[in-house]
CSV table of N, CA and C in Angstrom, one decimal:
chain,number,residue,atom,x,y,z
A,276,UNK,N,79.7,120.8,109.4
A,276,UNK,CA,81.1,120.6,108.9
A,276,UNK,C,81.3,121.4,107.6
A,277,UNK,N,82.5,122.0,107.5
A,277,UNK,CA,82.8,122.8,106.3
A,277,UNK,C,83.0,121.8,105.1
A,278,UNK,N,82.7,122.3,103.9
A,278,UNK,CA,82.8,121.4,102.7
A,278,UNK,C,84.3,120.8,102.6
A,279,UNK,N,85.3,121.7,102.8
A,279,UNK,CA,86.7,121.2,102.7
A,279,UNK,C,87.0,120.1,103.6
A,280,UNK,N,86.5,120.3,104.9
A,280,UNK,CA,86.7,119.3,105.9
A,280,UNK,C,86.0,118.0,105.6
A,281,UNK,N,84.7,118.1,105.1
A,281,UNK,CA,84.0,116.9,104.8
A,281,UNK,C,84.6,116.2,103.6
A,282,UNK,N,85.1,116.9,102.6
A,282,UNK,CA,85.7,116.2,101.5
A,282,UNK,C,87.0,115.5,101.9
A,283,UNK,N,87.8,116.2,102.8
A,283,UNK,CA,89.0,115.7,103.3
A,283,UNK,C,88.8,114.3,104.0
A,284,UNK,N,87.8,114.3,104.9
A,284,UNK,CA,87.6,113.1,105.7
A,284,UNK,C,86.9,112.0,104.9
A,285,UNK,N,86.2,112.4,103.9
A,285,UNK,CA,85.6,111.4,103.0
A,285,UNK,C,86.7,110.7,102.2
A,286,UNK,N,87.6,111.5,101.6
A,286,UNK,CA,88.7,111.0,100.9
A,286,UNK,C,89.7,110.1,101.8
A,287,UNK,N,89.9,110.7,103.0
A,287,UNK,CA,90.8,110.0,103.9
A,287,UNK,C,90.2,108.6,104.3
A,288,UNK,N,88.9,108.5,104.6
A,288,UNK,CA,88.2,107.3,104.9
A,288,UNK,C,88.2,106.3,103.7
A,289,UNK,N,88.0,106.8,102.5
A,289,UNK,CA,88.1,105.9,101.4
A,289,UNK,C,89.5,105.4,101.1
A,290,UNK,N,90.5,106.3,101.2
A,290,UNK,CA,91.9,105.9,101.1
A,290,UNK,C,92.3,104.8,102.1
A,291,UNK,N,91.9,105.1,103.4
A,291,UNK,CA,92.3,104.1,104.4
A,291,UNK,C,91.6,102.8,104.2
A,292,UNK,N,90.3,102.8,103.7
A,292,UNK,CA,89.6,101.6,103.4
A,292,UNK,C,90.3,100.8,102.4
A,293,UNK,N,90.7,101.4,101.3
A,293,UNK,CA,91.4,100.7,100.2
A,293,UNK,C,92.7,100.2,100.7
A,294,UNK,N,93.5,101.0,101.5
A,294,UNK,CA,94.8,100.6,102.0
A,294,UNK,C,94.6,99.4,102.9
A,295,UNK,N,93.7,99.4,103.8
A,295,UNK,CA,93.5,98.3,104.8
A,295,UNK,C,93.1,97.1,104.0
A,296,UNK,N,92.3,97.2,103.0
A,296,UNK,CA,91.9,96.1,102.2
A,296,UNK,C,93.1,95.4,101.5
A,297,UNK,N,94.0,96.2,101.0
A,297,UNK,CA,95.2,95.7,100.5
A,297,UNK,C,96.1,95.0,101.5
A,298,UNK,N,96.3,95.7,102.6
A,298,UNK,CA,97.2,95.2,103.7
A,298,UNK,C,96.7,94.0,104.3
A,299,UNK,N,95.4,93.9,104.6
A,299,UNK,CA,94.9,92.8,105.3
A,299,UNK,C,94.2,91.7,104.5
A,300,UNK,N,94.0,91.9,103.2
A,300,UNK,CA,93.4,90.9,102.4
A,300,UNK,C,94.2,90.6,101.1
A,301,UNK,N,94.3,91.6,100.2
A,301,UNK,CA,94.9,91.2,98.8
A,301,UNK,C,96.4,90.9,98.9
A,302,UNK,N,97.1,91.7,99.6
A,302,UNK,CA,98.6,91.4,99.6
A,302,UNK,C,98.9,90.1,100.4
A,303,UNK,N,98.3,89.9,101.6
A,303,UNK,CA,98.5,88.5,102.2
A,303,UNK,C,98.0,87.4,101.3
A,304,UNK,N,97.0,87.6,100.6
A,304,UNK,CA,96.5,86.5,99.7
A,304,UNK,C,97.5,86.3,98.6
A,305,UNK,N,98.1,87.4,98.0
A,305,UNK,CA,99.1,87.2,97.0
A,305,UNK,C,100.3,86.5,97.5
A,306,UNK,N,100.7,86.8,98.7
A,306,UNK,CA,101.9,86.2,99.4
A,306,UNK,C,101.6,84.7,99.6
A,307,UNK,N,100.4,84.4,100.0
A,307,UNK,CA,100.0,82.9,100.1
A,307,UNK,C,100.0,82.2,98.8
A,308,UNK,N,99.5,82.9,97.7
A,308,UNK,CA,99.5,82.3,96.4
A,308,UNK,C,100.9,82.1,95.8
A,309,UNK,N,101.8,82.9,96.3
A,309,UNK,CA,103.2,82.9,95.8
A,309,UNK,C,104.1,82.0,96.7
A,310,UNK,N,103.5,81.2,97.6
A,310,UNK,CA,104.2,80.3,98.5
A,310,UNK,C,105.1,81.1,99.5
A,311,UNK,N,104.6,82.3,99.9
A,311,UNK,CA,105.4,83.0,100.9
A,311,UNK,C,106.2,84.2,100.3
A,312,UNK,N,106.4,84.2,99.0
A,312,UNK,CA,107.1,85.3,98.4
A,312,UNK,C,106.4,86.6,98.5
A,313,UNK,N,107.1,87.7,98.7
A,313,UNK,CA,106.4,89.0,98.9
A,313,UNK,C,106.2,89.7,97.6
A,314,UNK,N,105.0,90.4,97.4
A,314,UNK,CA,104.6,91.0,96.2
A,314,UNK,C,105.6,92.1,95.8
A,315,UNK,N,105.7,92.5,94.6
A,315,UNK,CA,106.6,93.5,94.1
A,315,UNK,C,106.4,94.8,94.8
A,316,UNK,N,105.1,95.1,95.1
A,316,UNK,CA,104.7,96.4,95.7
A,316,UNK,C,105.4,96.6,97.1
A,317,UNK,N,105.7,95.5,97.7
A,317,UNK,CA,106.2,95.5,99.1
A,317,UNK,C,107.7,95.2,99.2
A,318,UNK,N,108.4,95.5,98.1
A,318,UNK,CA,109.9,95.4,98.0
A,318,UNK,C,110.5,96.8,97.8
A,319,UNK,N,110.6,97.6,98.9
A,319,UNK,CA,111.1,99.0,98.7
A,319,UNK,C,112.5,99.1,98.2
A,320,UNK,N,113.3,98.0,98.3
A,320,UNK,CA,114.6,98.1,97.8
A,320,UNK,C,114.8,97.5,96.4
A,321,UNK,N,113.6,97.3,95.8
A,321,UNK,CA,113.6,96.8,94.4
A,321,UNK,C,113.8,95.3,94.3
A,322,UNK,N,114.1,94.8,93.1
A,322,UNK,CA,114.2,93.3,92.9
A,322,UNK,C,115.0,93.1,91.6
A,323,UNK,N,115.5,91.9,91.5
A,323,UNK,CA,116.3,91.5,90.4
A,323,UNK,C,115.5,90.6,89.4
A,324,UNK,N,116.1,90.3,88.3
A,324,UNK,CA,115.5,89.5,87.3
A,324,UNK,C,115.2,88.1,87.9
A,325,UNK,N,116.2,87.4,88.6
A,325,UNK,CA,115.9,86.1,89.2
A,325,UNK,C,114.7,86.2,90.3
A,326,UNK,N,114.7,87.3,91.0
A,326,UNK,CA,113.7,87.5,92.1
A,326,UNK,C,112.3,87.6,91.4
A,327,UNK,N,112.3,88.4,90.3
A,327,UNK,CA,111.0,88.6,89.6
A,327,UNK,C,110.5,87.3,89.0
A,328,UNK,N,111.4,86.6,88.4
A,328,UNK,CA,111.1,85.3,87.8
A,328,UNK,C,110.5,84.4,88.8
A,329,UNK,N,111.2,84.3,90.0
A,329,UNK,CA,110.7,83.4,91.1
A,329,UNK,C,109.3,83.8,91.5
A,330,UNK,N,109.0,85.1,91.7
A,330,UNK,CA,107.7,85.5,92.1
A,330,UNK,C,106.6,85.2,91.0
A,331,UNK,N,106.9,85.6,89.8
A,331,UNK,CA,105.9,85.4,88.8
A,331,UNK,C,105.7,83.9,88.6
A,332,UNK,N,106.7,83.1,88.6
A,332,UNK,CA,106.6,81.7,88.5
A,332,UNK,C,105.8,81.1,89.7
A,333,UNK,N,106.1,81.5,90.9
A,333,UNK,CA,105.4,81.0,92.1
A,333,UNK,C,103.9,81.4,92.0
A,334,UNK,N,103.6,82.6,91.5
A,334,UNK,CA,102.2,83.0,91.4
A,334,UNK,C,101.4,82.1,90.5
A,335,UNK,N,102.0,81.7,89.4
A,335,UNK,CA,101.2,80.9,88.4
A,335,UNK,C,100.1,81.7,87.8
A,336,UNK,N,99.3,81.1,87.0
A,336,UNK,CA,98.2,81.8,86.3
A,336,UNK,C,97.2,82.4,87.3
A,337,UNK,N,96.8,81.6,88.3
A,337,UNK,CA,95.8,82.1,89.2
A,337,UNK,C,96.3,83.3,90.0
A,338,UNK,N,97.5,83.2,90.5
A,338,UNK,CA,98.1,84.3,91.3
A,338,UNK,C,98.3,85.5,90.4
A,339,UNK,N,98.8,85.3,89.2
A,339,UNK,CA,99.0,86.5,88.3
A,339,UNK,C,97.7,87.2,88.0
A,340,UNK,N,96.6,86.4,87.8
A,340,UNK,CA,95.3,86.9,87.5
A,340,UNK,C,94.8,87.7,88.7
A,341,UNK,N,95.0,87.2,89.9
A,341,UNK,CA,94.6,87.9,91.1
A,341,UNK,C,95.4,89.2,91.3
A,342,UNK,N,96.7,89.2,91.0
A,342,UNK,CA,97.5,90.4,91.1
A,342,UNK,C,97.0,91.4,90.1
A,343,UNK,N,96.8,91.0,88.8
A,343,UNK,CA,96.3,91.9,87.8
A,343,UNK,C,94.9,92.4,88.0
A,344,UNK,N,94.0,91.6,88.4
A,344,UNK,CA,92.6,91.9,88.5
A,344,UNK,C,92.0,92.4,89.8
A,345,UNK,N,92.8,92.1,90.9
A,345,UNK,CA,92.4,92.5,92.2
A,345,UNK,C,93.4,93.5,92.8
A,346,UNK,N,94.6,93.1,93.0
A,346,UNK,CA,95.6,93.9,93.7
A,346,UNK,C,95.9,95.2,92.9
A,347,UNK,N,96.1,95.1,91.6
A,347,UNK,CA,96.5,96.3,90.8
A,347,UNK,C,95.2,97.1,90.6
A,348,UNK,N,94.0,96.5,90.7
A,348,UNK,CA,92.8,97.3,90.6
A,348,UNK,C,92.7,98.2,91.8
A,349,UNK,N,92.9,97.6,93.0
A,349,UNK,CA,92.9,98.4,94.3
A,349,UNK,C,94.0,99.4,94.2
A,350,UNK,N,95.1,99.0,93.7
A,350,UNK,CA,96.3,99.9,93.7
A,350,UNK,C,96.2,101.0,92.6
A,351,UNK,N,95.1,100.9,91.8
A,351,UNK,CA,94.8,102.0,90.9
A,351,UNK,C,94.0,103.1,91.6
A,352,UNK,N,93.2,102.7,92.5
A,352,UNK,CA,92.4,103.7,93.3
A,352,UNK,C,93.3,104.4,94.4
A,353,UNK,N,94.1,103.6,95.0
A,353,UNK,CA,94.8,104.1,96.2
A,353,UNK,C,95.8,105.3,96.0
A,354,UNK,N,96.7,105.3,95.0
A,354,UNK,CA,97.6,106.4,94.8
A,354,UNK,C,96.9,107.7,94.6
A,355,UNK,N,95.9,107.8,93.8
A,355,UNK,CA,95.2,109.0,93.6
A,355,UNK,C,94.5,109.5,94.8
A,356,UNK,N,93.8,108.6,95.5
A,356,UNK,CA,93.2,109.0,96.8
A,356,UNK,C,94.2,109.5,97.8
A,357,UNK,N,95.3,108.8,97.9
A,357,UNK,CA,96.3,109.2,98.9
A,357,UNK,C,96.9,110.6,98.5
A,358,UNK,N,97.1,110.8,97.2
A,358,UNK,CA,97.7,112.1,96.7
A,358,UNK,C,96.7,113.2,97.1
A,359,UNK,N,95.4,113.0,96.8
A,359,UNK,CA,94.4,114.0,97.2
A,359,UNK,C,94.4,114.3,98.6
A,360,UNK,N,94.4,113.3,99.5
A,360,UNK,CA,94.5,113.5,100.9
A,360,UNK,C,95.7,114.3,101.4
A,361,UNK,N,96.8,113.9,100.8
A,361,UNK,CA,98.1,114.5,101.2
A,361,UNK,C,98.1,116.0,100.7
A,362,UNK,N,97.6,116.2,99.5
A,362,UNK,CA,97.6,117.6,99.0
A,362,UNK,C,96.7,118.5,99.9
A,363,UNK,N,95.6,118.0,100.3
A,363,UNK,CA,94.7,118.7,101.1
A,363,UNK,C,95.4,119.0,102.5
A,364,UNK,N,96.0,118.0,103.0
A,364,UNK,CA,96.7,118.1,104.3
A,364,UNK,C,97.8,119.2,104.2
A,365,UNK,N,98.7,119.0,103.2
A,365,UNK,CA,99.8,120.0,103.0
A,365,UNK,C,99.2,121.4,102.8
A,366,UNK,N,98.1,121.5,102.1
A,366,UNK,CA,97.5,122.8,101.9
A,366,UNK,C,97.2,123.5,103.2
A,367,UNK,N,96.7,122.7,104.2
A,367,UNK,CA,96.3,123.3,105.5
A,367,UNK,C,97.5,123.4,106.4
A,368,UNK,N,98.5,122.5,106.3
A,368,UNK,CA,99.6,122.5,107.3
A,368,UNK,C,100.8,123.3,106.9
A,369,UNK,N,100.9,123.7,105.6
A,369,UNK,CA,102.1,124.4,105.1
A,369,UNK,C,101.6,125.6,104.3
A,370,UNK,N,102.5,126.4,103.9
A,370,UNK,CA,102.1,127.6,103.1
A,370,UNK,C,103.2,127.9,102.1
A,371,UNK,N,102.8,128.7,101.1
A,371,UNK,CA,103.7,129.2,100.1
A,371,UNK,C,104.4,128.2,99.3
A,372,UNK,N,105.6,128.4,98.8
A,372,UNK,CA,106.3,127.5,97.9
A,372,UNK,C,106.5,126.1,98.6
A,373,UNK,N,106.7,126.1,99.9
A,373,UNK,CA,106.9,124.8,100.6
A,373,UNK,C,105.6,123.9,100.4
A,374,UNK,N,104.4,124.5,100.6
A,374,UNK,CA,103.2,123.7,100.4
A,374,UNK,C,103.1,123.2,99.0
A,375,UNK,N,103.4,124.1,98.0
A,375,UNK,CA,103.3,123.7,96.6
A,375,UNK,C,104.3,122.5,96.3
A,376,UNK,N,105.5,122.6,96.9
A,376,UNK,CA,106.5,121.6,96.7
A,376,UNK,C,106.0,120.2,97.2
A,377,UNK,N,105.5,120.3,98.4
A,377,UNK,CA,105.0,119.0,99.1
A,377,UNK,C,103.8,118.5,98.3
A,378,UNK,N,102.9,119.3,97.8
A,378,UNK,CA,101.8,118.9,97.0
A,378,UNK,C,102.2,118.2,95.7
A,379,UNK,N,103.2,118.9,95.1
A,379,UNK,CA,103.8,118.3,93.9
A,379,UNK,C,104.5,116.9,94.2
A,380,UNK,N,105.1,116.8,95.4
A,380,UNK,CA,105.7,115.6,95.8
A,380,UNK,C,104.7,114.5,96.0
A,381,UNK,N,103.5,114.8,96.5
A,381,UNK,CA,102.4,113.8,96.6
A,381,UNK,C,101.9,113.3,95.3
A,382,UNK,N,101.8,114.2,94.3
A,382,UNK,CA,101.4,113.9,93.0
A,382,UNK,C,102.5,113.0,92.3
A,383,UNK,N,103.7,113.4,92.5
A,383,UNK,CA,104.8,112.6,91.9
A,383,UNK,C,104.9,111.2,92.5
A,384,UNK,N,104.6,111.1,93.8
A,384,UNK,CA,104.6,109.7,94.5
A,384,UNK,C,103.5,108.9,93.8
A,385,UNK,N,102.3,109.5,93.6
A,385,UNK,CA,101.2,108.7,93.0
A,385,UNK,C,101.6,108.3,91.6
A,386,UNK,N,102.3,109.2,90.8
A,386,UNK,CA,102.7,108.9,89.5
A,386,UNK,C,103.7,107.7,89.5
A,387,UNK,N,104.6,107.7,90.4
A,387,UNK,CA,105.6,106.6,90.5
A,387,UNK,C,104.9,105.3,90.8
A,388,UNK,N,103.8,105.4,91.6
A,388,UNK,CA,103.1,104.2,92.0
A,388,UNK,C,102.3,103.7,90.7
A,389,UNK,N,101.7,104.6,90.0
A,389,UNK,CA,101.0,104.2,88.7
A,389,UNK,C,102.0,103.6,87.7
A,390,UNK,N,103.2,104.1,87.6
A,390,UNK,CA,104.2,103.6,86.7
A,390,UNK,C,104.7,102.2,87.1
A,391,UNK,N,104.8,102.1,88.4
A,391,UNK,CA,105.2,100.8,89.0
A,391,UNK,C,104.1,99.8,88.7
A,392,UNK,N,102.8,100.1,88.9
A,392,UNK,CA,101.7,99.2,88.6
A,392,UNK,C,101.7,98.8,87.1
A,393,UNK,N,101.9,99.7,86.3
A,393,UNK,CA,102.0,99.4,84.8
A,393,UNK,C,103.1,98.4,84.5
A,394,UNK,N,104.3,98.7,85.1
A,394,UNK,CA,105.4,97.8,84.8
A,394,UNK,C,105.2,96.4,85.4
A,395,UNK,N,104.6,96.3,86.6
A,395,UNK,CA,104.3,95.0,87.2
A,395,UNK,C,103.3,94.3,86.3
A,396,UNK,N,102.3,94.9,85.9
A,396,UNK,CA,101.3,94.3,85.0
A,396,UNK,C,102.0,93.7,83.7
A,397,UNK,N,102.9,94.5,83.2
A,397,UNK,CA,103.7,94.0,82.0
A,397,UNK,C,104.5,92.8,82.3
A,398,UNK,N,105.1,92.7,83.5
A,398,UNK,CA,105.8,91.5,83.9
A,398,UNK,C,104.9,90.3,84.1
A,399,UNK,N,103.8,90.6,84.7
A,399,UNK,CA,102.9,89.5,85.0
A,399,UNK,C,102.3,88.9,83.7
A,400,UNK,N,102.0,89.8,82.8
A,400,UNK,CA,101.5,89.3,81.5
A,400,UNK,C,102.6,88.6,80.6
A,401,UNK,N,103.8,89.0,80.8
A,401,UNK,CA,104.9,88.3,80.1
A,401,UNK,C,105.1,86.9,80.6
A,402,UNK,N,105.0,86.7,81.9
A,402,UNK,CA,105.2,85.4,82.4
A,402,UNK,C,106.7,85.2,82.8
A,403,UNK,N,107.0,84.2,83.6
A,403,UNK,CA,108.4,84.1,84.1
A,403,UNK,C,109.4,83.8,83.0
A,404,UNK,N,109.0,83.1,81.9
A,404,UNK,CA,110.0,82.7,80.9
A,404,UNK,C,110.3,83.8,79.9
A,405,UNK,N,109.4,84.8,79.8
A,405,UNK,CA,109.6,85.9,78.9
A,405,UNK,C,110.0,87.2,79.5
A,406,UNK,N,110.2,87.2,80.8
A,406,UNK,CA,110.7,88.4,81.5
A,406,UNK,C,112.0,88.8,81.0
A,407,UNK,N,112.3,90.1,80.8
A,407,UNK,CA,113.6,90.5,80.4
A,407,UNK,C,114.2,91.4,81.5
A,408,UNK,N,115.5,91.6,81.4
A,408,UNK,CA,116.2,92.4,82.4
A,408,UNK,C,115.7,93.8,82.3
A,409,UNK,N,115.4,94.3,81.1
A,409,UNK,CA,114.9,95.7,80.9
A,409,UNK,C,113.5,95.9,81.6
A,410,UNK,N,112.6,94.9,81.4
A,410,UNK,CA,111.3,95.0,82.1
A,410,UNK,C,111.4,95.0,83.6
A,411,UNK,N,112.2,94.1,84.1
A,411,UNK,CA,112.4,94.1,85.6
A,411,UNK,C,113.1,95.3,86.1
A,412,UNK,N,114.1,95.7,85.4
A,412,UNK,CA,114.8,96.9,85.9
A,412,UNK,C,113.9,98.2,85.9
A,413,UNK,N,113.1,98.3,84.9
A,413,UNK,CA,112.2,99.4,84.8
A,413,UNK,C,111.2,99.3,86.0
A,414,UNK,N,110.6,98.2,86.2
A,414,UNK,CA,109.6,98.0,87.3
A,414,UNK,C,110.3,98.3,88.7
A,415,UNK,N,111.5,97.7,88.8
A,415,UNK,CA,112.2,97.9,90.1
A,415,UNK,C,112.5,99.3,90.3
A,416,UNK,N,112.9,100.1,89.3
A,416,UNK,CA,113.3,101.5,89.4
A,416,UNK,C,112.0,102.3,89.8
A,417,UNK,N,110.9,102.0,89.3
A,417,UNK,CA,109.7,102.7,89.7
A,417,UNK,C,109.3,102.4,91.1
A,418,UNK,N,109.6,101.1,91.6
A,418,UNK,CA,109.4,100.7,93.0
A,418,UNK,C,110.3,101.5,93.9
A,419,UNK,N,111.6,101.6,93.5
A,419,UNK,CA,112.5,102.4,94.3
A,419,UNK,C,112.1,103.9,94.4
A,420,UNK,N,111.7,104.4,93.2
A,420,UNK,CA,111.3,105.9,93.2
A,420,UNK,C,110.1,106.1,94.1
A,421,UNK,N,109.1,105.2,94.0
A,421,UNK,CA,107.9,105.3,94.8
A,421,UNK,C,108.2,105.2,96.3
A,422,UNK,N,109.1,104.3,96.6
A,422,UNK,CA,109.5,104.1,98.0
A,422,UNK,C,110.2,105.3,98.6
A,423,UNK,N,111.2,105.8,97.8
A,423,UNK,CA,111.9,107.0,98.3
A,423,UNK,C,111.0,108.2,98.4
A,424,UNK,N,110.2,108.4,97.4
A,424,UNK,CA,109.3,109.5,97.4
A,424,UNK,C,108.3,109.4,98.5
A,425,UNK,N,107.7,108.3,98.8
A,425,UNK,CA,106.8,108.0,99.9
A,425,UNK,C,107.4,108.4,101.2
A,426,UNK,N,108.7,107.9,101.4
A,426,UNK,CA,109.4,108.2,102.6
A,426,UNK,C,109.5,109.7,102.9
A,427,UNK,N,110.0,110.4,101.8
A,427,UNK,CA,110.1,111.8,102.0
A,427,UNK,C,108.8,112.5,102.3
A,428,UNK,N,107.8,112.2,101.5
A,428,UNK,CA,106.5,112.8,101.7
A,428,UNK,C,105.9,112.5,103.1
A,429,UNK,N,105.9,111.3,103.5
A,429,UNK,CA,105.4,110.9,104.8
A,429,UNK,C,106.2,111.5,106.0
A,430,UNK,N,107.5,111.7,105.8
A,430,UNK,CA,108.4,112.3,106.8
A,430,UNK,C,108.0,113.8,106.9
A,431,UNK,N,107.8,114.5,105.8
A,431,UNK,CA,107.3,115.9,105.8
A,431,UNK,C,106.0,116.0,106.5
A,432,UNK,N,105.1,115.1,106.2
A,432,UNK,CA,103.7,115.1,106.8
A,432,UNK,C,103.9,114.9,108.3
A,433,UNK,N,104.7,114.0,108.7
A,433,UNK,CA,104.9,113.8,110.2
A,433,UNK,C,105.5,115.0,110.8
A,434,UNK,N,106.5,115.7,110.2
A,434,UNK,CA,107.1,116.9,110.7
A,434,UNK,C,106.0,118.0,110.9
A,435,UNK,N,105.2,118.2,109.8
A,435,UNK,CA,104.1,119.2,109.9
A,435,UNK,C,103.1,118.9,110.9
A,436,UNK,N,102.7,117.6,111.1
A,436,UNK,CA,101.7,117.3,112.1
A,436,UNK,C,102.3,117.5,113.5
A,437,UNK,N,103.6,117.2,113.7
A,437,UNK,CA,104.2,117.4,115.0
A,437,UNK,C,104.3,118.9,115.3
A,438,UNK,N,104.6,119.7,114.3
A,438,UNK,CA,104.7,121.2,114.4
A,438,UNK,C,103.3,121.7,114.7
A,439,UNK,N,102.3,121.2,114.1
A,439,UNK,CA,100.9,121.7,114.3
A,439,UNK,C,100.5,121.3,115.8
A,440,UNK,N,100.8,120.1,116.2
A,440,UNK,CA,100.5,119.7,117.6
A,440,UNK,C,101.2,120.5,118.6
A,441,UNK,N,102.5,120.8,118.3
A,441,UNK,CA,103.2,121.6,119.2
A,441,UNK,C,102.6,123.0,119.4
A,442,UNK,N,102.3,123.7,118.3
A,442,UNK,CA,101.7,125.0,118.3
A,442,UNK,C,100.3,125.0,119.0
A,443,UNK,N,99.5,123.9,118.7
A,443,UNK,CA,98.2,123.8,119.3
A,443,UNK,C,98.4,123.6,120.8
A,444,UNK,N,99.3,122.8,121.2
A,444,UNK,CA,99.5,122.5,122.7
A,444,UNK,C,100.0,123.8,123.4
A,445,UNK,N,100.9,124.5,122.8
A,445,UNK,CA,101.4,125.8,123.4
A,445,UNK,C,100.3,126.8,123.5
A,446,UNK,N,99.5,126.9,122.4
A,446,UNK,CA,98.4,127.9,122.4
A,446,UNK,C,97.3,127.5,123.4
A,447,UNK,N,97.0,126.3,123.5
A,447,UNK,CA,95.9,125.9,124.4
A,447,UNK,C,96.4,126.0,125.9
A,448,UNK,N,97.7,125.8,126.1
A,448,UNK,CA,98.2,125.9,127.5
A,448,UNK,C,98.2,127.4,127.9
A,449,UNK,N,98.4,128.3,127.0
A,449,UNK,CA,98.5,129.7,127.4
A,449,UNK,C,97.1,130.3,127.6
A,450,UNK,N,96.1,129.7,127.3
A,450,UNK,CA,94.7,130.2,127.6
A,450,UNK,C,94.1,129.8,128.8
């Protein structure tokens, strides 16, 4: 196996492992600890001050500690891993300025996720009674930007994968 391919698949496997850990363990655990309320990370349309207060209040100390020390720790690894995988995929599937633009979009998506995580940590540390409109609006905006950027980047990836499959199918059929 070529080094580029081995690195890609190692990063991909690690990213998927972290993602599946969040999806099937830490995020459901947070939702359970919050009495059914959905974590900030899973609110692509953002959230208001009352919604943020409700979630932080429902989490309590144990839930906030779990969010800070488990979920956000996992979500510190994931954006960088995902950005690396996406950059490598875009490098192979696209070319020229389009590839550079998509790679920059992957990095920007990770940056938005990191900024969202930082803002969520700030809200959790503040507690429900000390949350401010500015804190929540900032966190919610990073969530919105992360969601929009992720949608664009994954749509581009899907398009490129479909284009690759189409060319591969046509080429293999002609031989």
